Amino acid sequence: NPANALKTLIFRTRKLLEPFKLSTQQLITQNHGTYCWNPEVSLSLDTSEFESLYKQSCQPGLPESQQLEFLLKALALYKGDFLPKAAWEPWVIPISRHYHSIFVRAVMQAVELLLKDEQWDSIIRLCRHAVSVEALNEDFQYYYIYALFSSGRQRQALEQYRVMVDSFYNEFAITPSERMANLYKLIQDREHGVNTDLSLIQKSMQESQQSLGAY
């Protein structure tokens, strides 16, 4: 019975809304055989605020300090992808991708602004948060490791690089890009340590020209 099934769902939804200390009958109203959120009740959604703050950061002529302020406020709201427990629902997928693409753009724009003043600690905090949301984004990992290195934390940078290499290989069976490999070499040269990245060792052993002949 679809009508009874709907009534059951509305009942469960109203139970979930009880912590708001408002009449759940008032929050979700019935009108002409349909249920809806009461438009007279003030409502604030983190998704709407997140997108609004990002759009404000993109206003033409806005000073960079204000751009950064809006971006950081927006990123502080993003705790993870949209409705992760329903990630494969057809209606959730495009919405999740939309907010995630905004998140990626916001992170990279904020990093570019912070790089201008070499605000390494702020970049570290930002990229640590970004990596916690999406560990397999190489841009996030690159600037996280680069900021650690640039702030004098070479050992932490090397450790994060190794964590990143393991996760990339385990998930996709791929090795780091040339850009990431060059950063690793730069950190190793500064650290005067032993090169333990097998992909770089293998690359260094390759000859520049192929020899002709049976072998």
PDB file of C-alpha atoms in Angstrom:
ATOM      1  CA  ASN A   1       0.000   0.000   0.000  1.00  0.00           C
ATOM      2  CA  PRO A   2       1.938   3.065  -1.231  1.00  0.00           C
ATOM      3  CA  ALA A   3      -0.074   5.515   0.866  1.00  0.00           C
ATOM      4  CA  ASN A   4       0.631   3.629   4.092  1.00  0.00           C
ATOM      5  CA  ALA A   5       4.295   3.221   3.126  1.00  0.00           C
ATOM      6  CA  LEU A   6       4.569   6.998   2.650  1.00  0.00           C
ATOM      7  CA  LYS A   7       2.886   7.662   5.998  1.00  0.00           C
ATOM      8  CA  THR A   8       5.380   5.325   7.682  1.00  0.00           C
ATOM      9  CA  LEU A   9       8.329   7.184   6.116  1.00  0.00           C
ATOM     10  CA  ILE A  10       6.908  10.546   7.183  1.00  0.00           C
ATOM     11  CA  PHE A  11       6.465   9.233  10.727  1.00  0.00           C
ATOM     12  CA  ARG A  12      10.103   8.053  10.838  1.00  0.00           C
ATOM     13  CA  THR A  13      11.322  11.347   9.395  1.00  0.00           C
ATOM     14  CA  ARG A  14       9.424  13.345  12.000  1.00  0.00           C
ATOM     15  CA  LYS A  15      10.978  11.193  14.741  1.00  0.00           C
ATOM     16  CA  LEU A  16      14.424  12.105  13.391  1.00  0.00           C
ATOM     17  CA  LEU A  17      13.521  15.794  13.564  1.00  0.00           C
ATOM     18  CA  GLU A  18      12.500  15.718  17.245  1.00  0.00           C
ATOM     19  CA  PRO A  19      15.943  16.960  18.494  1.00  0.00           C
ATOM     20  CA  PHE A  20      15.173  20.351  16.889  1.00  0.00           C
ATOM     21  CA  LYS A  21      12.762  21.024  19.780  1.00  0.00           C
ATOM     22  CA  LEU A  22      10.064  22.167  17.349  1.00  0.00           C
ATOM     23  CA  SER A  23       6.747  20.613  16.529  1.00  0.00           C
ATOM     24  CA  THR A  24       7.495  17.988  13.903  1.00  0.00           C
ATOM     25  CA  GLN A  25       3.940  18.412  12.636  1.00  0.00           C
ATOM     26  CA  GLN A  26       4.870  22.048  12.032  1.00  0.00           C
ATOM     27  CA  LEU A  27       8.144  21.226  10.237  1.00  0.00           C
ATOM     28  CA  ILE A  28       6.626  18.772   7.763  1.00  0.00           C
ATOM     29  CA  THR A  29       3.109  19.738   6.787  1.00  0.00           C
ATOM     30  CA  GLN A  30       0.412  18.017   4.790  1.00  0.00           C
ATOM     31  CA  ASN A  31      -1.443  19.899   2.111  1.00  0.00           C
ATOM     32  CA  HIS A  32      -3.842  18.566  -0.536  1.00  0.00           C
ATOM     33  CA  GLY A  33      -2.611  15.008  -0.118  1.00  0.00           C
ATOM     34  CA  THR A  34       1.100  15.889  -0.287  1.00  0.00           C
ATOM     35  CA  TYR A  35       3.808  16.359   2.328  1.00  0.00           C
ATOM     36  CA  CYS A  36       6.303  19.210   2.236  1.00  0.00           C
ATOM     37  CA  TRP A  37       8.751  21.163   4.378  1.00  0.00           C
ATOM     38  CA  ASN A  38       6.964  24.147   5.873  1.00  0.00           C
ATOM     39  CA  PRO A  39       8.278  27.157   3.876  1.00  0.00           C
ATOM     40  CA  GLU A  40       7.565  29.453   6.839  1.00  0.00           C
ATOM     41  CA  VAL A  41      10.227  27.692   8.919  1.00  0.00           C
ATOM     42  CA  SER A  42      13.680  29.243   8.543  1.00  0.00           C
ATOM     43  CA  LEU A  43      16.154  26.710   7.186  1.00  0.00           C
ATOM     44  CA  SER A  44      19.924  26.846   6.738  1.00  0.00           C
ATOM     45  CA  LEU A  45      21.709  24.166   4.711  1.00  0.00           C
ATOM     46  CA  ASP A  46      25.470  23.680   4.841  1.00  0.00           C
ATOM     47  CA  THR A  47      25.404  22.685   1.163  1.00  0.00           C
ATOM     48  CA  SER A  48      23.847  26.008   0.147  1.00  0.00           C
ATOM     49  CA  GLU A  49      26.180  27.999   2.389  1.00  0.00           C
ATOM     50  CA  PHE A  50      29.199  26.121   1.018  1.00  0.00           C
ATOM     51  CA  GLU A  51      28.301  26.938  -2.587  1.00  0.00           C
ATOM     52  CA  SER A  52      27.360  30.537  -1.725  1.00  0.00           C
ATOM     53  CA  LEU A  53      30.715  31.185  -0.036  1.00  0.00           C
ATOM     54  CA  TYR A  54      32.581  29.758  -3.014  1.00  0.00           C
ATOM     55  CA  LYS A  55      30.624  31.955  -5.444  1.00  0.00           C
ATOM     56  CA  GLN A  56      31.393  35.004  -3.286  1.00  0.00           C
ATOM     57  CA  SER A  57      35.117  34.181  -3.516  1.00  0.00           C
ATOM     58  CA  CYS A  58      34.864  34.316  -7.335  1.00  0.00           C
ATOM     59  CA  GLN A  59      33.498  37.851  -7.527  1.00  0.00           C
ATOM     60  CA  PRO A  60      35.493  39.976 -10.018  1.00  0.00           C
ATOM     61  CA  GLY A  61      37.777  42.567  -8.449  1.00  0.00           C
ATOM     62  CA  LEU A  62      37.622  41.033  -4.985  1.00  0.00           C
ATOM     63  CA  PRO A  63      40.879  41.532  -3.005  1.00  0.00           C
ATOM     64  CA  GLU A  64      42.877  38.341  -2.614  1.00  0.00           C
ATOM     65  CA  SER A  65      42.620  38.492   1.177  1.00  0.00           C
ATOM     66  CA  GLN A  66      38.822  38.394   0.935  1.00  0.00           C
ATOM     67  CA  GLN A  67      38.939  35.666  -1.702  1.00  0.00           C
ATOM     68  CA  LEU A  68      40.978  33.556   0.675  1.00  0.00           C
ATOM     69  CA  GLU A  69      38.652  34.297   3.575  1.00  0.00           C
ATOM     70  CA  PHE A  70      35.600  33.115   1.638  1.00  0.00           C
ATOM     71  CA  LEU A  71      37.424  30.033   0.343  1.00  0.00           C
ATOM     72  CA  LEU A  72      38.614  28.943   3.786  1.00  0.00           C
ATOM     73  CA  LYS A  73      35.147  29.439   5.268  1.00  0.00           C
ATOM     74  CA  ALA A  74      33.655  27.318   2.503  1.00  0.00           C
ATOM     75  CA  LEU A  75      36.259  24.570   2.887  1.00  0.00           C
ATOM     76  CA  ALA A  76      35.715  24.426   6.641  1.00  0.00           C
ATOM     77  CA  LEU A  77      32.111  23.361   5.912  1.00  0.00           C
ATOM     78  CA  TYR A  78      33.114  20.489   3.622  1.00  0.00           C
ATOM     79  CA  LYS A  79      33.480  17.384   5.780  1.00  0.00           C
ATOM     80  CA  GLY A  80      33.153  14.827   2.997  1.00  0.00           C
ATOM     81  CA  ASP A  81      31.170  13.997  -0.096  1.00  0.00           C
ATOM     82  CA  PHE A  82      27.407  14.569  -0.255  1.00  0.00           C
ATOM     83  CA  LEU A  83      25.337  11.829   1.450  1.00  0.00           C
ATOM     84  CA  PRO A  84      28.084   9.152   1.420  1.00  0.00           C
ATOM     85  CA  LYS A  85      25.717   6.406   2.644  1.00  0.00           C
ATOM     86  CA  ALA A  86      23.565   6.970  -0.435  1.00  0.00           C
ATOM     87  CA  ALA A  87      26.471   7.634  -2.803  1.00  0.00           C
ATOM     88  CA  TRP A  88      25.195   5.289  -5.547  1.00  0.00           C
ATOM     89  CA  GLU A  89      21.634   6.555  -5.611  1.00  0.00           C
ATOM     90  CA  PRO A  90      21.028   7.948  -9.137  1.00  0.00           C
ATOM     91  CA  TRP A  91      19.782  11.304  -7.835  1.00  0.00           C
ATOM     92  CA  VAL A  92      22.734  11.689  -5.429  1.00  0.00           C
ATOM     93  CA  ILE A  93      25.560  11.112  -7.933  1.00  0.00           C
ATOM     94  CA  PRO A  94      25.327  14.386  -9.960  1.00  0.00           C
ATOM     95  CA  ILE A  95      24.804  16.475  -6.810  1.00  0.00           C
ATOM     96  CA  SER A  96      27.777  14.832  -5.094  1.00  0.00           C
ATOM     97  CA  ARG A  97      29.980  15.414  -8.146  1.00  0.00           C
ATOM     98  CA  HIS A  98      28.892  19.042  -8.308  1.00  0.00           C
ATOM     99  CA  TYR A  99      29.854  19.810  -4.709  1.00  0.00           C
ATOM    100  CA  HIS A 100      33.035  17.736  -4.956  1.00  0.00           C
ATOM    101  CA  SER A 101      34.197  19.658  -8.039  1.00  0.00           C
ATOM    102  CA  ILE A 102      33.636  22.919  -6.158  1.00  0.00           C
ATOM    103  CA  PHE A 103      35.663  21.520  -3.245  1.00  0.00           C
ATOM    104  CA  VAL A 104      38.601  20.612  -5.517  1.00  0.00           C
ATOM    105  CA  ARG A 105      38.585  24.029  -7.209  1.00  0.00           C
ATOM    106  CA  ALA A 106      38.334  25.824  -3.863  1.00  0.00           C
ATOM    107  CA  VAL A 107      41.285  23.900  -2.426  1.00  0.00           C
ATOM    108  CA  MET A 108      43.523  24.634  -5.400  1.00  0.00           C
ATOM    109  CA  GLN A 109      42.558  28.320  -5.514  1.00  0.00           C
ATOM    110  CA  ALA A 110      43.231  28.677  -1.791  1.00  0.00           C
ATOM    111  CA  VAL A 111      46.598  26.913  -2.147  1.00  0.00           C
ATOM    112  CA  GLU A 112      47.615  29.283  -4.973  1.00  0.00           C
ATOM    113  CA  LEU A 113      46.791  32.309  -2.810  1.00  0.00           C
ATOM    114  CA  LEU A 114      48.639  30.906   0.203  1.00  0.00           C
ATOM    115  CA  LEU A 115      51.698  30.061  -1.895  1.00  0.00           C
ATOM    116  CA  LYS A 116      52.150  33.722  -2.816  1.00  0.00           C
ATOM    117  CA  ASP A 117      52.977  34.570   0.812  1.00  0.00           C
ATOM    118  CA  GLU A 118      54.604  31.194   1.553  1.00  0.00           C
ATOM    119  CA  GLN A 119      52.081  30.463   4.300  1.00  0.00           C
ATOM    120  CA  TRP A 120      53.317  26.904   4.737  1.00  0.00           C
ATOM    121  CA  ASP A 121      51.489  26.119   7.985  1.00  0.00           C
ATOM    122  CA  SER A 122      48.173  27.212   6.480  1.00  0.00           C
ATOM    123  CA  ILE A 123      48.837  25.115   3.371  1.00  0.00           C
ATOM    124  CA  ILE A 124      49.676  22.120   5.562  1.00  0.00           C
ATOM    125  CA  ARG A 125      46.407  22.458   7.515  1.00  0.00           C
ATOM    126  CA  LEU A 126      44.394  22.950   4.337  1.00  0.00           C
ATOM    127  CA  CYS A 127      45.968  20.062   2.429  1.00  0.00           C
ATOM    128  CA  ARG A 128      45.775  17.752   5.447  1.00  0.00           C
ATOM    129  CA  HIS A 129      42.035  18.374   5.469  1.00  0.00           C
ATOM    130  CA  ALA A 130      41.823  17.940   1.686  1.00  0.00           C
ATOM    131  CA  VAL A 131      43.771  14.661   1.818  1.00  0.00           C
ATOM    132  CA  SER A 132      41.495  13.371   4.586  1.00  0.00           C
ATOM    133  CA  VAL A 133      38.570  13.895   2.185  1.00  0.00           C
ATOM    134  CA  GLU A 134      40.311  12.614  -0.957  1.00  0.00           C
ATOM    135  CA  ALA A 135      43.612  10.855  -0.333  1.00  0.00           C
ATOM    136  CA  LEU A 136      44.033   9.853  -3.982  1.00  0.00           C
ATOM    137  CA  ASN A 137      44.162  13.392  -5.379  1.00  0.00           C
ATOM    138  CA  GLU A 138      47.800  13.900  -6.366  1.00  0.00           C
ATOM    139  CA  ASP A 139      47.553  17.706  -6.356  1.00  0.00           C
ATOM    140  CA  PHE A 140      46.451  17.661  -2.706  1.00  0.00           C
ATOM    141  CA  GLN A 141      49.238  15.247  -1.825  1.00  0.00           C
ATOM    142  CA  TYR A 142      51.850  17.213  -3.767  1.00  0.00           C
ATOM    143  CA  TYR A 143      51.207  20.529  -2.050  1.00  0.00           C
ATOM    144  CA  TYR A 144      50.871  18.837   1.334  1.00  0.00           C
ATOM    145  CA  ILE A 145      54.309  17.243   0.943  1.00  0.00           C
ATOM    146  CA  TYR A 146      55.778  20.393  -0.632  1.00  0.00           C
ATOM    147  CA  ALA A 147      54.565  22.563   2.263  1.00  0.00           C
ATOM    148  CA  LEU A 148      55.961  20.114   4.820  1.00  0.00           C
ATOM    149  CA  PHE A 149      59.312  20.174   3.030  1.00  0.00           C
ATOM    150  CA  SER A 150      59.361  23.957   2.596  1.00  0.00           C
ATOM    151  CA  SER A 151      58.620  24.497   6.293  1.00  0.00           C
ATOM    152  CA  GLY A 152      61.665  22.415   7.242  1.00  0.00           C
ATOM    153  CA  ARG A 153      59.834  19.166   8.078  1.00  0.00           C
ATOM    154  CA  GLN A 154      61.730  16.923   5.680  1.00  0.00           C
ATOM    155  CA  ARG A 155      61.155  13.693   7.602  1.00  0.00           C
ATOM    156  CA  GLN A 156      57.403  14.283   7.786  1.00  0.00           C
ATOM    157  CA  ALA A 157      57.416  15.077   4.072  1.00  0.00           C
ATOM    158  CA  LEU A 158      59.206  11.799   3.297  1.00  0.00           C
ATOM    159  CA  GLU A 159      56.820   9.846   5.510  1.00  0.00           C
ATOM    160  CA  GLN A 160      53.778  11.402   3.814  1.00  0.00           C
ATOM    161  CA  TYR A 161      55.312  10.651   0.410  1.00  0.00           C
ATOM    162  CA  ARG A 162      55.698   6.984   1.309  1.00  0.00           C
ATOM    163  CA  VAL A 163      52.121   6.810   2.616  1.00  0.00           C
ATOM    164  CA  MET A 164      50.944   8.392  -0.633  1.00  0.00           C
ATOM    165  CA  VAL A 165      52.981   5.975  -2.795  1.00  0.00           C
ATOM    166  CA  ASP A 166      51.566   2.959  -0.932  1.00  0.00           C
ATOM    167  CA  SER A 167      47.971   4.153  -1.256  1.00  0.00           C
ATOM    168  CA  PHE A 168      48.361   4.963  -4.978  1.00  0.00           C
ATOM    169  CA  TYR A 169      49.897   1.582  -5.692  1.00  0.00           C
ATOM    170  CA  ASN A 170      47.385  -0.360  -3.606  1.00  0.00           C
ATOM    171  CA  GLU A 171      44.383   1.407  -5.164  1.00  0.00           C
ATOM    172  CA  PHE A 172      45.488   1.850  -8.782  1.00  0.00           C
ATOM    173  CA  ALA A 173      48.809  -0.030  -9.110  1.00  0.00           C
ATOM    174  CA  ILE A 174      50.409   3.191 -10.359  1.00  0.00           C
ATOM    175  CA  THR A 175      53.629   4.975  -9.458  1.00  0.00           C
ATOM    176  CA  PRO A 176      53.882   8.718  -8.722  1.00  0.00           C
ATOM    177  CA  SER A 177      54.058  11.246 -11.549  1.00  0.00           C
ATOM    178  CA  GLU A 178      57.334  12.771 -12.688  1.00  0.00           C
ATOM    179  CA  ARG A 179      56.495  15.975 -10.804  1.00  0.00           C
ATOM    180  CA  MET A 180      56.039  14.034  -7.570  1.00  0.00           C
ATOM    181  CA  ALA A 181      59.169  11.986  -8.203  1.00  0.00           C
ATOM    182  CA  ASN A 182      61.211  15.173  -8.692  1.00  0.00           C
ATOM    183  CA  LEU A 183      59.885  16.532  -5.403  1.00  0.00           C
ATOM    184  CA  TYR A 184      60.875  13.313  -3.663  1.00  0.00           C
ATOM    185  CA  LYS A 185      64.382  13.541  -5.116  1.00  0.00           C
ATOM    186  CA  LEU A 186      64.650  17.165  -3.953  1.00  0.00           C
ATOM    187  CA  ILE A 187      63.660  16.173  -0.408  1.00  0.00           C
ATOM    188  CA  GLN A 188      66.064  13.221  -0.428  1.00  0.00           C
ATOM    189  CA  ASP A 189      68.936  15.412  -1.617  1.00  0.00           C
ATOM    190  CA  ARG A 190      68.253  17.845   1.226  1.00  0.00           C
ATOM    191  CA  GLU A 191      67.958  15.025   3.733  1.00  0.00           C
ATOM    192  CA  HIS A 192      71.100  13.192   2.434  1.00  0.00           C
ATOM    193  CA  GLY A 193      69.286   9.949   3.025  1.00  0.00           C
ATOM    194  CA  VAL A 194      69.101   6.696   1.152  1.00  0.00           C
ATOM    195  CA  ASN A 195      66.730   6.545  -1.793  1.00  0.00           C
ATOM    196  CA  THR A 196      64.137   3.899  -0.939  1.00  0.00           C
ATOM    197  CA  ASP A 197      61.642   4.581  -3.740  1.00  0.00           C
ATOM    198  CA  LEU A 198      62.000   1.507  -5.991  1.00  0.00           C
ATOM    199  CA  SER A 199      60.327   3.216  -8.957  1.00  0.00           C
ATOM    200  CA  LEU A 200      62.992   5.974  -8.902  1.00  0.00           C
ATOM    201  CA  ILE A 201      65.793   3.435  -8.493  1.00  0.00           C
ATOM    202  CA  GLN A 202      64.446   1.519 -11.482  1.00  0.00           C
ATOM    203  CA  LYS A 203      64.234   4.711 -13.536  1.00  0.00           C
ATOM    204  CA  SER A 204      67.810   5.701 -12.675  1.00  0.00           C
ATOM    205  CA  MET A 205      69.060   2.283 -13.882  1.00  0.00           C
ATOM    206  CA  GLN A 206      67.468   2.611 -17.306  1.00  0.00           C
ATOM    207  CA  GLU A 207      69.884   3.379 -20.112  1.00  0.00           C
ATOM    208  CA  SER A 208      69.280   6.498 -22.184  1.00  0.00           C
ATOM    209  CA  GLN A 209      69.759   4.624 -25.479  1.00  0.00           C
ATOM    210  CA  GLN A 210      68.860   1.133 -26.562  1.00  0.00           C
ATOM    211  CA  SER A 211      71.778  -1.039 -27.527  1.00  0.00           C
ATOM    212  CA  LEU A 212      71.509  -2.972 -30.787  1.00  0.00           C
ATOM    213  CA  GLY A 213      71.981  -6.715 -30.768  1.00  0.00           C
ATOM    214  CA  ALA A 214      70.537  -9.875 -29.258  1.00  0.00           C
ATOM    215  CA  TYR A 215      70.627  -8.529 -25.684  1.00  0.00           C
TER     216      TYR A 215
END
